[in-house]
mmCIF file of C-alpha atoms in Angstrom:
data_model
loop_
_atom_site.group_PDB
_atom_site.id
_atom_site.type_symbol
_atom_site.label_atom_id
_atom_site.label_comp_id
_atom_site.label_asym_id
_atom_site.label_seq_id
_atom_site.Cartn_x
_atom_site.Cartn_y
_atom_site.Cartn_z
ATOM 1 C CA MET A 251 0.111 -0.009 0.041
ATOM 2 C CA LYS A 252 1.333 3.534 -0.893
ATOM 3 C CA ARG A 253 2.561 5.716 1.717
ATOM 4 C CA ILE A 254 1.783 9.347 1.289
ATOM 5 C CA ALA A 255 2.914 12.597 3.007
ATOM 6 C CA VAL A 256 1.050 15.803 2.777
ATOM 7 C CA ILE A 257 2.997 18.729 3.749
ATOM 8 C CA ALA A 258 1.175 22.122 4.614
ATOM 9 C CA HIS A 259 1.447 25.282 6.868
ATOM 10 C CA GLY A 260 -1.018 23.503 9.187
ATOM 11 C CA LEU A 261 -4.537 22.933 9.988
ATOM 12 C CA SER A 262 -5.256 26.565 11.195
ATOM 13 C CA GLY A 263 -8.024 27.781 8.790
ATOM 14 C CA GLY A 264 -6.465 28.963 5.586
ATOM 15 C CA GLY A 265 -7.675 27.854 2.093
ATOM 16 C CA ALA A 266 -4.492 25.802 1.157
ATOM 17 C CA GLU A 267 -4.563 24.144 4.659
ATOM 18 C CA ARG A 268 -8.541 23.036 4.157
ATOM 19 C CA VAL A 269 -7.571 21.513 0.640
ATOM 20 C CA ALA A 270 -4.343 19.834 2.290
ATOM 21 C CA ALA A 271 -6.789 18.226 5.300
ATOM 22 C CA MET A 272 -9.407 17.313 2.728
ATOM 23 C CA LEU A 273 -6.608 15.647 0.500
ATOM 24 C CA ALA A 274 -5.149 13.717 3.486
ATOM 25 C CA ASN A 275 -8.538 12.496 4.513
ATOM 26 C CA TYR A 276 -9.329 11.286 0.994
ATOM 27 C CA PHE A 277 -6.140 9.460 0.712
ATOM 28 C CA ALA A 278 -6.880 7.786 4.327
ATOM 29 C CA GLU A 279 -10.336 6.938 3.351
ATOM 30 C CA ARG A 280 -8.656 5.233 0.025
ATOM 31 C CA GLN A 281 -6.560 3.000 2.305
ATOM 32 C CA TYR A 282 -3.436 4.642 1.782
ATOM 33 C CA THR A 283 -1.140 5.290 4.727
ATOM 34 C CA VAL A 284 -0.927 8.957 5.303
ATOM 35 C CA LEU A 285 1.342 11.326 7.108
ATOM 36 C CA PHE A 286 0.360 15.045 7.788
ATOM 37 C CA VAL A 287 3.094 17.433 8.308
ATOM 38 C CA ALA A 288 2.168 20.697 9.579
ATOM 39 C CA ALA A 289 5.413 22.944 9.149
ATOM 40 C CA TYR A 290 4.218 26.051 10.644
ATOM 41 C CA SER A 291 1.302 26.305 12.925
ATOM 42 C CA SER A 292 0.097 23.831 15.475
ATOM 43 C CA GLU A 293 -3.252 25.335 15.253
ATOM 44 C CA ARG A 294 -5.883 22.821 14.346
ATOM 45 C CA GLU A 295 -9.287 23.923 13.139
ATOM 46 C CA TYR A 296 -9.487 21.379 10.508
ATOM 47 C CA GLU A 297 -10.142 17.642 11.515
ATOM 48 C CA LEU A 298 -7.824 14.909 10.277
ATOM 49 C CA ASP A 299 -9.025 11.145 9.942
ATOM 50 C CA ARG A 300 -7.854 9.082 12.905
ATOM 51 C CA ARG A 301 -5.867 6.998 10.803
ATOM 52 C CA ILE A 302 -3.316 9.611 9.739
ATOM 53 C CA GLU A 303 -0.153 10.245 11.524
ATOM 54 C CA TYR A 304 0.288 13.990 12.351
ATOM 55 C CA ILE A 305 3.686 15.745 12.946
ATOM 56 C CA TYR A 306 4.203 19.555 13.715
ATOM 57 C CA ILE A 307 7.573 20.932 12.856
ATOM 58 C CA ASP A 308 8.438 23.073 15.899
ATOM 59 C CA CYS A 309 11.176 25.650 14.934
ATOM 60 C CA ALA A 310 11.860 28.192 17.689
ATOM 61 C CA SER A 311 14.804 30.041 16.516
ATOM 62 C CA PRO A 312 14.650 33.699 16.380
ATOM 63 C CA ASN A 313 16.295 34.060 13.216
ATOM 64 C CA HIS A 314 14.134 33.558 10.252
ATOM 65 C CA VAL A 315 17.129 32.061 7.859
ATOM 66 C CA ILE A 316 18.080 29.496 10.833
ATOM 67 C CA ARG A 317 14.229 28.820 11.176
ATOM 68 C CA MET A 318 13.673 27.939 7.243
ATOM 69 C CA ILE A 319 16.971 25.802 7.217
ATOM 70 C CA SER A 320 15.926 23.897 10.362
ATOM 71 C CA ARG A 321 12.439 23.445 8.927
ATOM 72 C CA SER A 322 13.601 22.126 5.862
ATOM 73 C CA PHE A 323 15.837 19.343 7.198
ATOM 74 C CA LYS A 324 13.233 18.617 9.617
ATOM 75 C CA ILE A 325 10.638 17.940 7.055
ATOM 76 C CA LYS A 326 13.135 15.934 5.036
ATOM 77 C CA ASN A 327 14.024 13.597 8.072
ATOM 78 C CA VAL A 328 10.133 12.857 9.226
ATOM 79 C CA VAL A 329 9.205 12.164 5.495
ATOM 80 C CA THR A 330 12.150 9.800 4.888
ATOM 81 C CA LYS A 331 11.642 8.041 8.190
ATOM 82 C CA PHE A 332 8.059 7.727 7.455
ATOM 83 C CA LYS A 333 9.346 6.033 4.311
ATOM 84 C CA ALA A 334 7.049 8.004 2.142
ATOM 85 C CA ASP A 335 6.463 6.745 -1.510
ATOM 86 C CA MET A 336 5.178 10.321 -2.581
ATOM 87 C CA ALA A 337 5.174 13.680 -1.027
ATOM 88 C CA PHE A 338 2.518 16.326 -1.827
ATOM 89 C CA SER A 339 3.479 19.790 -0.755
ATOM 90 C CA PHE A 340 1.448 23.096 -0.221
ATOM 91 C CA ILE A 341 4.617 24.791 0.873
ATOM 92 C CA THR A 342 7.724 25.340 -1.180
ATOM 93 C CA ASN A 343 10.716 27.129 0.587
ATOM 94 C CA GLU A 344 11.396 24.261 2.693
ATOM 95 C CA LEU A 345 11.690 21.417 0.089
ATOM 96 C CA ILE A 346 15.096 21.502 -1.030
ATOM 97 C CA PRO A 347 16.565 18.819 1.028
ATOM 98 C CA LEU A 348 13.665 16.547 0.419
ATOM 99 C CA GLU A 349 14.313 16.989 -3.396
ATOM 100 C CA PHE A 350 17.710 15.170 -2.824
ATOM 101 C CA THR A 351 16.092 12.096 -1.502
ATOM 102 C CA ARG A 352 14.436 9.372 -3.794
ATOM 103 C CA ILE A 353 11.086 10.717 -2.833
ATOM 104 C CA PRO A 354 9.040 11.866 -5.684
ATOM 105 C CA VAL A 355 7.786 15.401 -4.703
ATOM 106 C CA ILE A 356 4.705 17.199 -5.939
ATOM 107 C CA PRO A 357 4.613 20.892 -4.991
ATOM 108 C CA SER A 358 1.403 22.950 -5.350
ATOM 109 C CA LEU A 359 1.436 26.806 -6.074
ATOM 110 C CA ARG A 360 -1.432 28.467 -3.792
ATOM 111 C CA ILE A 361 -0.816 32.070 -4.780
ATOM 112 C CA ASP A 362 -0.034 34.368 -7.580
ATOM 113 C CA PRO A 363 3.473 33.823 -8.324
ATOM 114 C CA LYS A 364 4.197 37.113 -9.468
ATOM 115 C CA SER A 365 3.388 38.516 -5.966
ATOM 116 C CA THR A 366 6.338 36.576 -4.386
ATOM 117 C CA ASP A 367 8.788 37.282 -7.048
ATOM 118 C CA ALA A 368 10.257 40.397 -5.369
ATOM 119 C CA SER A 369 12.330 37.960 -3.119
ATOM 120 C CA PHE A 370 15.460 36.768 -4.862
ATOM 121 C CA VAL A 371 15.806 33.882 -2.484
ATOM 122 C CA ARG A 372 11.996 32.657 -2.594
ATOM 123 C CA ARG A 373 12.068 33.050 -6.477
ATOM 124 C CA ASN A 374 15.215 30.828 -6.886
ATOM 125 C CA ILE A 375 14.284 28.533 -4.322
ATOM 126 C CA ARG A 376 10.899 28.021 -6.140
ATOM 127 C CA LYS A 377 12.549 27.589 -9.404
ATOM 128 C CA PHE A 378 15.021 25.067 -8.189
ATOM 129 C CA VAL A 379 12.312 23.142 -6.520
ATOM 130 C CA TYR A 380 9.908 23.089 -9.629
ATOM 131 C CA HIS A 381 12.538 22.028 -11.984
ATOM 132 C CA HIS A 382 13.513 19.108 -9.817
ATOM 133 C CA ALA A 383 9.844 18.315 -8.910
ATOM 134 C CA LYS A 384 8.011 15.215 -10.498
ATOM 135 C CA ASN A 385 5.096 17.296 -11.218
ATOM 136 C CA ILE A 386 3.737 20.775 -9.931
ATOM 137 C CA VAL A 387 -0.013 21.372 -9.349
ATOM 138 C CA PHE A 388 -1.418 24.760 -10.452
ATOM 139 C CA GLN A 389 -4.751 26.129 -9.617
ATOM 140 C CA THR A 390 -5.150 27.985 -12.685
ATOM 141 C CA LYS A 391 -3.881 28.183 -16.668
ATOM 142 C CA ASP A 392 -2.399 31.674 -15.890
ATOM 143 C CA ALA A 393 -0.478 30.521 -12.916
ATOM 144 C CA ARG A 394 1.111 27.545 -14.943
ATOM 145 C CA ASP A 395 1.734 29.635 -17.881
ATOM 146 C CA TYR A 396 3.799 32.230 -15.801
ATOM 147 C CA PHE A 397 6.531 29.790 -15.780
ATOM 148 C CA ASP A 398 9.144 28.436 -18.412
ATOM 149 C CA ALA A 399 8.315 25.618 -20.902
ATOM 150 C CA ALA A 400 10.103 22.949 -18.851
ATOM 151 C CA ILE A 401 7.922 23.931 -15.724
ATOM 152 C CA ARG A 402 4.736 24.305 -17.852
ATOM 153 C CA LYS A 403 5.231 20.863 -19.401
ATOM 154 C CA LYS A 404 5.215 19.164 -15.731
ATOM 155 C CA GLY A 405 2.201 21.534 -14.653
ATOM 156 C CA ILE A 406 -1.023 19.813 -13.688
ATOM 157 C CA ILE A 407 -4.046 22.341 -13.321
ATOM 158 C CA ILE A 408 -6.513 21.207 -10.590
ATOM 159 C CA GLY A 409 -8.895 23.334 -9.035
ATOM 160 C CA ASN A 410 -9.935 23.541 -5.119
ATOM 161 C CA PRO A 411 -12.457 21.036 -3.972
ATOM 162 C CA ILE A 412 -15.472 22.521 -2.373
ATOM 163 C CA GLN A 413 -17.537 21.202 0.747
ATOM 164 C CA ASP A 414 -20.088 18.651 0.196
ATOM 165 C CA ASN A 415 -23.704 19.442 1.171
ATOM 166 C CA LEU A 416 -23.487 23.250 0.656
ATOM 167 C CA PRO A 417 -26.937 25.072 1.170
ATOM 168 C CA VAL A 418 -28.744 26.578 -1.706
ATOM 169 C CA TRP A 419 -29.191 30.609 -2.005
ATOM 170 C CA ASN A 420 -32.379 31.996 -0.730
ATOM 171 C CA LYS A 421 -33.046 34.213 -3.673
ATOM 172 C CA ASN A 422 -36.454 35.614 -2.585
ATOM 173 C CA GLY A 423 -36.124 35.696 1.318
ATOM 174 C CA HIS A 424 -32.451 36.587 1.851
ATOM 175 C CA ARG A 425 -31.244 39.688 3.885
ATOM 176 C CA LYS A 426 -30.243 42.904 2.269
ATOM 177 C CA VAL A 427 -26.602 42.351 3.383
ATOM 178 C CA PHE A 428 -23.541 42.108 0.807
ATOM 179 C CA ILE A 429 -20.951 39.665 2.575
ATOM 180 C CA THR A 430 -17.281 39.037 1.992
ATOM 181 C CA ALA A 431 -15.429 36.263 3.819
ATOM 182 C CA CYS A 432 -11.568 36.277 3.644
ATOM 183 C CA ARG A 433 -8.335 36.362 5.696
ATOM 184 C CA ILE A 434 -8.325 40.168 6.222
ATOM 185 C CA SER A 435 -4.897 41.409 4.692
ATOM 186 C CA LYS A 436 -3.367 43.795 2.434
ATOM 187 C CA GLN A 437 -3.914 41.726 -0.556
ATOM 188 C CA LYS A 438 -7.613 41.606 -0.257
ATOM 189 C CA ASN A 439 -7.967 45.428 -0.500
ATOM 190 C CA ILE A 440 -10.598 45.970 2.053
ATOM 191 C CA PRO A 441 -10.336 49.734 1.507
ATOM 192 C CA MET A 442 -11.575 49.324 -1.940
ATOM 193 C CA LEU A 443 -14.537 47.458 -0.824
ATOM 194 C CA VAL A 444 -15.426 49.710 2.099
ATOM 195 C CA ASN A 445 -15.310 52.937 -0.472
ATOM 196 C CA ALA A 446 -17.182 50.998 -3.130
ATOM 197 C CA PHE A 447 -19.927 50.016 -0.634
ATOM 198 C CA ILE A 448 -20.229 53.379 0.899
ATOM 199 C CA ALA A 449 -21.124 54.804 -2.505
ATOM 200 C CA PHE A 450 -23.444 51.890 -3.217
ATOM 201 C CA HIS A 451 -25.125 52.742 0.316
ATOM 202 C CA CYS A 452 -25.826 56.420 -0.728
ATOM 203 C CA LYS A 453 -28.109 54.792 -3.376
ATOM 204 C CA HIS A 454 -29.473 51.863 -1.462
ATOM 205 C CA PRO A 455 -29.293 52.788 2.323
ATOM 206 C CA ASP A 456 -31.291 49.583 3.276
ATOM 207 C CA TYR A 457 -28.195 47.522 2.789
ATOM 208 C CA THR A 458 -25.361 46.753 4.788
ATOM 209 C CA LEU A 459 -22.051 44.955 4.506
ATOM 210 C CA GLU A 460 -20.667 42.215 6.802
ATOM 211 C CA ILE A 461 -16.979 41.422 6.434
ATOM 212 C CA TYR A 462 -16.121 37.922 7.933
ATOM 213 C CA GLY A 463 -12.700 36.742 8.782
ATOM 214 C CA ASP A 464 -9.726 37.387 10.924
ATOM 215 C CA GLY A 465 -6.885 39.596 10.607
ATOM 216 C CA ASP A 466 -3.679 38.333 8.990
ATOM 217 C CA PRO A 467 -1.624 39.905 10.903
ATOM 218 C CA LYS A 468 -4.273 40.765 13.433
ATOM 219 C CA GLN A 469 -3.223 44.372 13.555
ATOM 220 C CA TYR A 470 -4.421 44.789 10.026
ATOM 221 C CA LYS A 471 -7.787 44.111 10.863
ATOM 222 C CA ASP A 472 -7.660 46.598 13.503
ATOM 223 C CA GLN A 473 -6.455 49.074 11.073
ATOM 224 C CA MET A 474 -9.590 48.379 8.658
ATOM 225 C CA VAL A 475 -11.917 48.858 11.627
ATOM 226 C CA GLN A 476 -10.336 52.209 12.453
ATOM 227 C CA TYR A 477 -10.662 53.003 8.623
ATOM 228 C CA VAL A 478 -14.214 52.344 8.687
ATOM 229 C CA ASN A 479 -14.960 54.210 11.813
ATOM 230 C CA ASN A 480 -13.158 57.172 10.323
ATOM 231 C CA LEU A 481 -15.503 57.269 7.264
ATOM 232 C CA ALA A 482 -18.345 57.096 9.847
ATOM 233 C CA ALA A 483 -19.345 54.027 7.990
ATOM 234 C CA ASP A 484 -19.423 51.579 10.891
ATOM 235 C CA LYS A 485 -23.439 51.581 11.227
ATOM 236 C CA PHE A 486 -23.757 49.755 7.827
ATOM 237 C CA ILE A 487 -20.204 48.230 7.547
ATOM 238 C CA THR A 488 -19.539 45.630 10.459
ATOM 239 C CA PHE A 489 -16.586 43.343 11.007
ATOM 240 C CA MET A 490 -18.008 39.971 12.014
ATOM 241 C CA GLY A 491 -14.839 37.857 12.698
ATOM 242 C CA HIS A 492 -14.903 34.126 12.086
ATOM 243 C CA SER A 493 -17.922 32.101 11.651
ATOM 244 C CA THR A 494 -18.366 28.485 11.383
ATOM 245 C CA SER A 495 -21.713 29.182 9.663
ATOM 246 C CA ILE A 496 -20.421 31.123 6.999
ATOM 247 C CA HIS A 497 -22.245 28.992 4.210
ATOM 248 C CA THR A 498 -25.659 29.466 5.896
ATOM 249 C CA ILE A 499 -24.995 33.163 6.024
ATOM 250 C CA MET A 500 -24.038 33.413 2.490
ATOM 251 C CA SER A 501 -27.049 31.495 1.355
ATOM 252 C CA ASN A 502 -29.185 34.156 3.233
ATOM 253 C CA SER A 503 -27.435 37.169 1.975
ATOM 254 C CA ALA A 504 -27.801 39.330 -1.091
ATOM 255 C CA ALA A 505 -24.388 39.129 -2.656
ATOM 256 C CA PHE A 506 -20.888 37.878 -2.023
ATOM 257 C CA VAL A 507 -17.929 40.415 -2.993
ATOM 258 C CA LEU A 508 -14.119 39.781 -3.358
ATOM 259 C CA SER A 509 -12.088 42.912 -3.807
ATOM 260 C CA SER A 510 -8.378 41.171 -3.954
ATOM 261 C CA ASP A 511 -5.484 42.552 -5.788
ATOM 262 C CA PHE A 512 -4.302 38.901 -6.323
ATOM 263 C CA GLU A 513 -5.480 35.514 -5.165
ATOM 264 C CA GLY A 514 -4.416 32.005 -5.503
ATOM 265 C CA LEU A 515 -7.711 30.524 -6.019
ATOM 266 C CA SER A 516 -10.359 31.814 -3.447
ATOM 267 C CA ASN A 517 -12.278 29.005 -1.682
ATOM 268 C CA SER A 518 -14.847 31.508 -0.489
ATOM 269 C CA MET A 519 -15.590 32.583 -4.194
ATOM 270 C CA LEU A 520 -16.054 29.094 -5.248
ATOM 271 C CA GLU A 521 -18.333 28.135 -2.291
ATOM 272 C CA ALA A 522 -20.465 31.296 -2.940
ATOM 273 C CA MET A 523 -20.837 30.299 -6.554
ATOM 274 C CA ALA A 524 -21.730 26.787 -5.668
ATOM 275 C CA ILE A 525 -24.236 28.086 -3.201
ATOM 276 C CA GLY A 526 -25.771 30.212 -5.850
ATOM 277 C CA ILE A 527 -25.297 33.707 -4.078
ATOM 278 C CA PRO A 528 -24.782 36.281 -6.905
ATOM 279 C CA SER A 529 -20.802 37.077 -6.680
ATOM 280 C CA ILE A 530 -18.799 39.934 -7.731
ATOM 281 C CA CYS A 531 -14.986 39.567 -8.045
ATOM 282 C CA THR A 532 -11.834 41.433 -9.174
ATOM 283 C CA ASP A 533 -10.342 40.100 -12.310
ATOM 284 C CA CYS A 534 -7.276 39.479 -10.376
ATOM 285 C CA PRO A 535 -4.105 37.351 -11.051
ATOM 286 C CA PRO A 536 -3.613 34.603 -11.682
ATOM 287 C CA GLY A 537 -7.184 34.591 -13.295
ATOM 288 C CA GLY A 538 -8.998 32.217 -10.965
ATOM 289 C CA ALA A 539 -12.071 34.683 -10.948
ATOM 290 C CA LYS A 540 -12.047 35.080 -14.589
ATOM 291 C CA GLU A 541 -11.455 31.149 -15.163
ATOM 292 C CA TYR A 542 -14.318 30.023 -13.054
ATOM 293 C CA MET A 543 -16.754 32.875 -13.659
ATOM 294 C CA LYS A 544 -16.410 32.104 -17.353
ATOM 295 C CA GLY A 545 -15.256 35.646 -18.191
ATOM 296 C CA GLY A 546 -18.261 37.064 -16.323
ATOM 297 C CA GLU A 547 -21.211 34.842 -17.267
ATOM 298 C CA ALA A 548 -21.070 32.851 -13.814
ATOM 299 C CA GLY A 549 -20.412 36.195 -11.901
ATOM 300 C CA ILE A 550 -19.557 39.863 -12.176
ATOM 301 C CA LEU A 551 -15.868 40.820 -12.919
ATOM 302 C CA VAL A 552 -14.217 44.255 -12.102
ATOM 303 C CA ASN A 553 -10.921 45.494 -12.756
ATOM 304 C CA VAL A 554 -8.500 45.264 -9.832
ATOM 305 C CA GLY A 555 -8.604 48.662 -7.779
ATOM 306 C CA ASP A 556 -11.602 49.927 -9.869
ATOM 307 C CA THR A 557 -13.902 51.232 -6.959
ATOM 308 C CA LYS A 558 -16.481 52.911 -9.457
ATOM 309 C CA ALA A 559 -16.650 49.445 -11.387
ATOM 310 C CA LEU A 560 -17.315 47.717 -8.046
ATOM 311 C CA THR A 561 -19.977 50.348 -6.851
ATOM 312 C CA LYS A 562 -21.758 49.810 -10.206
ATOM 313 C CA ALA A 563 -21.573 46.092 -9.796
ATOM 314 C CA MET A 564 -23.079 46.171 -6.580
ATOM 315 C CA CYS A 565 -26.060 48.446 -7.943
ATOM 316 C CA ASP A 566 -26.574 46.135 -10.971
ATOM 317 C CA ILE A 567 -26.973 43.180 -8.519
ATOM 318 C CA VAL A 568 -29.710 44.991 -6.682
ATOM 319 C CA GLU A 569 -31.417 46.775 -9.441
ATOM 320 C CA ASP A 570 -31.389 43.874 -12.074
ATOM 321 C CA SER A 571 -33.092 40.766 -10.443
ATOM 322 C CA GLU A 572 -32.657 39.055 -14.051
ATOM 323 C CA LEU A 573 -29.029 39.588 -14.082
ATOM 324 C CA SER A 574 -28.572 38.214 -10.253
ATOM 325 C CA TYR A 575 -30.866 35.047 -11.073
ATOM 326 C CA ARG A 576 -28.810 34.475 -14.195
ATOM 327 C CA ILE A 577 -25.283 34.530 -12.797
ATOM 328 C CA SER A 578 -26.596 32.728 -9.638
ATOM 329 C CA GLU A 579 -27.786 29.817 -11.757
ATOM 330 C CA ASN A 580 -24.714 29.883 -14.009
ATOM 331 C CA GLY A 581 -22.357 29.838 -10.929
ATOM 332 C CA LYS A 582 -23.850 26.657 -9.549
ATOM 333 C CA TYR A 583 -21.990 24.348 -12.172
ATOM 334 C CA VAL A 584 -19.138 24.389 -9.839
ATOM 335 C CA ARG A 585 -21.190 22.373 -7.384
ATOM 336 C CA GLU A 586 -20.470 19.194 -9.326
ATOM 337 C CA TYR A 587 -17.564 20.364 -11.273
ATOM 338 C CA LEU A 588 -15.420 20.806 -7.966
ATOM 339 C CA MET A 589 -16.983 17.925 -5.709
ATOM 340 C CA LYS A 590 -14.426 16.614 -3.504
ATOM 341 C CA ASP A 591 -14.218 13.215 -4.875
ATOM 342 C CA VAL A 592 -13.885 14.412 -8.250
ATOM 343 C CA VAL A 593 -11.051 16.877 -7.443
ATOM 344 C CA CYS A 594 -9.184 14.570 -5.003
ATOM 345 C CA ALA A 595 -9.264 11.681 -7.703
ATOM 346 C CA GLN A 596 -7.406 14.134 -10.055
ATOM 347 C CA TRP A 597 -4.559 14.415 -7.255
ATOM 348 C CA GLU A 598 -4.865 10.468 -6.967
ATOM 349 C CA LYS A 599 -3.889 10.082 -10.484
ATOM 350 C CA LEU A 600 -0.545 11.661 -9.986
ATOM 351 C CA ILE A 601 0.356 8.457 -7.622
#
């Protein structure tokens, strides 16, 4: 029986962590022997199958370079000791020592590649790892095509699996609420969302905006709360924090909005589409929204940073029920296209 190692940041609630946990559980259900390596965080929001061996890599050095080197060799040691037949990794920077073993390594890119290219070290570590990897899993065509021909040839495009049994949008009885759900960080461009909604609220004062998620880092969320307060918009724009009922909340809201400058592939966007809530997203690199919203047929796309276009899209959702119903129905195709077993089976083929 194959022995599979899954390496990820941890189980702490991020999109990549959710996919990594789902994949590890799928392999365990398929009777593989599975090791889950949490490389950065010991926090555990996602559950693992009891048959999965779990190891947290604890690196306490205050020096970033020493931590990275130490973590790299610890990952290599635990994966080789486990006698893995293959390793799937949702991180890249710590894979170089593992590449010098006989274990086939398949890394997966979970972010816009251009966004990390400013770092000379990270850029060249990634290039080395990808050139030595058996295959590389990308989330979108644009992400794969960013790289040279040798890497593109080994690139496999696999979307994110969505949760089973999602609710369906309550198109007639929903609340007059726009929502977003994300890690509240600079890349999500919350100021653009806030400014666009304030302009929208002037035309439609009976609507409110709820922002779900925690700060990354925590201080950034505090800054965004203060930003809303300074604009005297706190009566109709609320930071709700993390919610374990986000899918139910989505199904009973008017629209979902994501204003990111860049994304890997947004899980919350895909879940919103599957639920059928009308969705508005920036056409951000590396092209996940454009690819899954079918160029605007299954959701409204606006240019990155275009606040006026985002305001108009919000107005269109509210003022044109035929439009909102159409993109709601068109978006639901991801419900079957990205079913957990369908997507995880694509990963299994790589074994």
